[in-house]
Amino acid sequence: MRTSEETKDITLLGQKNVKYEFNYRPDVLETFDNKHPDHDYWVKFNCPEFTTLCPITGQPDFGTIYISYIPDEKMESKSLKLYLFSFRNNGDFHEDVVNIIMKDLIKLMNPKYIEVWGKFLPRGGISIDPYTNYGRPDTKYEQLAQTRFVNHDLYRLDKVDNR
């Protein structure tokens, strides 16, 4: 059980009357302390109902956002949902979306490693699946980022499994 000291800076987790924003809001992101920063482990998120708008036509784009990271001192979870919802009425190209998400999460948490992959549904007969990643420079995570970047298409994420 978390103590009040551990959760003193978390304002959204567990709140019943949280307002869901539908315009880009990186300020809703919150962290909590990682109890195991000395141990590498993966934290993975699937957002199979991600929505944003085409910046040219204003039409909705639907996709799945996959986020995987190796935390350091700080972690994130609940506010991520609110943050991803905030793209709902935001106009960005798919390639921009994954880079914006990754950069916001790096700024927030300073993870050892992070990757963000968007698998968007086809529109006009073409689907777009942008991938981006980051490994902390001058560490083993920088090499991990290079390896995973080169091999990212070898990971089969085509099947959306909402569990």
XYZ file of N, CA and C in Angstrom, residues 7-78:
216
model
N 2.375 9.488 -2.524
C 1.367 9.932 -3.493
C 1.015 11.405 -3.359
N 1.770 12.159 -2.590
C 1.419 13.554 -2.321
C 1.356 14.416 -3.578
N 2.139 14.086 -4.613
C 2.155 14.885 -5.835
C 1.236 14.348 -6.924
N 0.547 13.257 -6.654
C -0.359 12.670 -7.645
C -1.760 13.219 -7.402
N -2.280 13.941 -8.383
C -3.583 14.583 -8.192
C -4.710 13.916 -8.978
N -4.379 13.055 -9.944
C -5.404 12.478 -10.816
C -5.727 11.030 -10.494
N -4.756 10.279 -10.037
C -4.935 8.854 -9.775
C -5.976 8.642 -8.685
N -6.992 7.865 -8.993
C -8.012 7.524 -8.010
C -9.106 8.560 -7.836
N -9.064 9.638 -8.573
C -10.082 10.676 -8.450
C -11.304 10.289 -9.268
N -12.487 10.512 -8.705
C -13.720 10.123 -9.386
C -14.198 11.155 -10.395
N -13.879 12.420 -10.179
C -14.406 13.474 -11.041
C -13.322 14.065 -11.940
N -12.528 13.211 -12.531
C -11.480 13.676 -13.431
C -12.115 14.148 -14.733
N -11.700 15.318 -15.184
C -12.214 15.855 -16.449
C -11.318 15.373 -17.578
N -11.904 14.744 -18.564
C -11.163 14.271 -19.719
C -11.084 15.393 -20.748
N -9.861 15.829 -21.019
C -9.625 16.901 -21.984
C -9.432 16.295 -23.372
N -9.902 16.994 -24.383
C -9.774 16.502 -25.744
C -8.936 17.426 -26.619
N -8.121 18.251 -25.997
C -7.138 19.066 -26.698
C -5.799 18.792 -26.046
N -4.753 18.758 -26.827
C -3.417 18.366 -26.383
C -3.043 19.027 -25.053
N -2.762 18.177 -24.039
C -2.474 18.658 -22.688
C -1.326 17.871 -22.054
N -0.081 18.169 -22.380
C 1.022 17.458 -21.733
C 1.119 17.754 -20.242
N 0.491 18.857 -19.810
C 0.559 19.230 -18.395
C -0.234 18.290 -17.482
N -1.051 17.393 -18.042
C -1.787 16.451 -17.181
C -0.906 15.279 -16.740
N 0.245 15.119 -17.365
C 1.126 14.001 -17.016
C 1.696 14.159 -15.605
N 1.681 13.057 -14.854
C 2.212 13.032 -13.500
C 3.066 11.792 -13.317
N 4.046 11.877 -12.430
C 4.906 10.732 -12.141
C 4.753 10.298 -10.692
N 5.272 9.116 -10.437
C 5.446 8.655 -9.064
C 6.793 7.964 -8.999
N 7.303 7.798 -7.799
C 8.631 7.222 -7.627
C 8.662 5.742 -7.974
N 9.700 5.342 -8.666
C 9.953 3.943 -8.978
C 10.603 3.307 -7.746
N 9.998 2.284 -7.222
C 10.547 1.613 -6.037
C 11.711 0.682 -6.375
N 11.983 0.489 -7.674
C 13.029 -0.448 -8.092
C 13.936 0.156 -9.166
N 14.474 1.358 -8.955
C 15.305 1.973 -10.000
C 16.626 1.242 -10.243
N 17.014 0.384 -9.318
C 18.264 -0.366 -9.452
C 18.095 -1.627 -10.296
N 16.877 -1.912 -10.719
C 16.563 -3.142 -11.455
C 15.904 -2.766 -12.776
N 16.439 -3.253 -13.882
C 15.825 -2.987 -15.189
C 14.600 -3.869 -15.382
N 13.516 -3.263 -15.822
C 12.319 -4.002 -16.195
C 11.510 -3.153 -17.162
N 10.668 -3.826 -17.940
C 9.856 -3.156 -18.947
C 8.499 -2.769 -18.365
N 8.023 -1.606 -18.763
C 6.650 -1.184 -18.528
C 6.066 -0.957 -19.917
N 4.960 -1.631 -20.201
C 4.385 -1.545 -21.546
C 2.924 -1.119 -21.458
N 2.547 -0.242 -22.382
C 1.170 0.240 -22.469
C 0.661 0.029 -23.889
N -0.604 -0.337 -24.001
C -1.337 -0.430 -25.263
C -2.495 0.545 -25.171
N -2.665 1.361 -26.157
C -3.841 2.228 -26.220
C -4.535 1.945 -27.552
N -5.422 0.908 -27.581
C -6.028 0.477 -28.849
C -7.140 1.392 -29.363
N -7.490 2.429 -28.610
C -8.554 3.331 -29.045
C -8.050 4.763 -29.187
N -6.801 4.902 -29.607
C -6.205 6.224 -29.760
C -6.849 6.938 -30.942
N -7.128 8.220 -30.755
C -7.738 9.032 -31.804
C -7.053 10.388 -31.865
N -6.810 10.836 -33.059
C -6.312 12.193 -33.305
C -6.969 12.675 -34.594
N -6.697 13.888 -34.962
C -7.291 14.429 -36.180
C -6.227 14.662 -37.241
N -6.609 14.447 -38.483
C -5.735 14.804 -39.595
C -5.607 16.329 -39.606
N -4.369 16.848 -39.625
C -4.210 18.308 -39.581
C -4.646 19.007 -40.871
N -4.827 18.249 -41.940
C -5.232 18.845 -43.218
C -6.745 18.797 -43.390
N -7.343 17.611 -43.207
C -8.773 17.448 -43.467
C -9.641 17.592 -42.222
N -9.032 17.432 -41.044
C -9.809 17.467 -39.805
C -10.545 16.168 -39.530
N -10.363 15.167 -40.401
C -11.024 13.882 -40.191
C -10.311 13.099 -39.093
N -11.067 12.275 -38.355
C -10.436 11.506 -37.281
C -9.554 10.381 -37.819
N -8.459 10.163 -37.122
C -7.573 9.039 -37.395
C -7.583 8.147 -36.159
N -7.720 6.854 -36.386
C -7.794 5.885 -35.299
C -6.601 4.944 -35.370
N -6.103 4.574 -34.227
C -4.982 3.654 -34.209
C -4.710 3.128 -32.815
N -3.674 2.323 -32.747
C -3.187 1.807 -31.471
C -1.821 2.422 -31.231
N -1.620 2.924 -30.035
C -0.321 3.446 -29.622
C 0.280 2.442 -28.646
N 1.497 2.012 -28.941
C 2.252 1.112 -28.064
C 3.394 1.913 -27.446
N 3.486 1.890 -26.141
C 4.565 2.574 -25.431
C 5.253 1.537 -24.554
N 6.553 1.419 -24.689
C 7.350 0.531 -23.843
C 8.518 1.335 -23.310
N 8.779 1.179 -22.009
C 9.921 1.908 -21.466
C 10.551 1.158 -20.305
N 11.796 1.509 -20.042
C 12.528 1.018 -18.879
C 12.666 2.218 -17.953
N 11.976 2.210 -16.815
C 11.993 3.384 -15.945
C 13.321 3.554 -15.214
N 13.544 4.779 -14.782
C 14.667 5.069 -13.896
C 14.068 5.463 -12.547
N 14.163 6.696 -12.164
C 13.680 7.141 -10.852
C 12.170 7.383 -10.821
N 11.601 7.778 -11.971
C 10.183 8.149 -12.026
C 9.424 7.237 -12.977
N 8.135 7.067 -12.686
C 7.252 6.240 -13.503
C 5.967 7.014 -13.776
N 5.150 6.496 -14.674
C 3.900 7.121 -15.057
C 2.904 6.037 -15.401
N 1.618 6.246 -15.093
C 0.607 5.300 -15.557
C -0.759 5.954 -15.727
N -1.463 6.281 -14.666
C -2.835 6.772 -14.751
C -2.975 8.015 -15.628
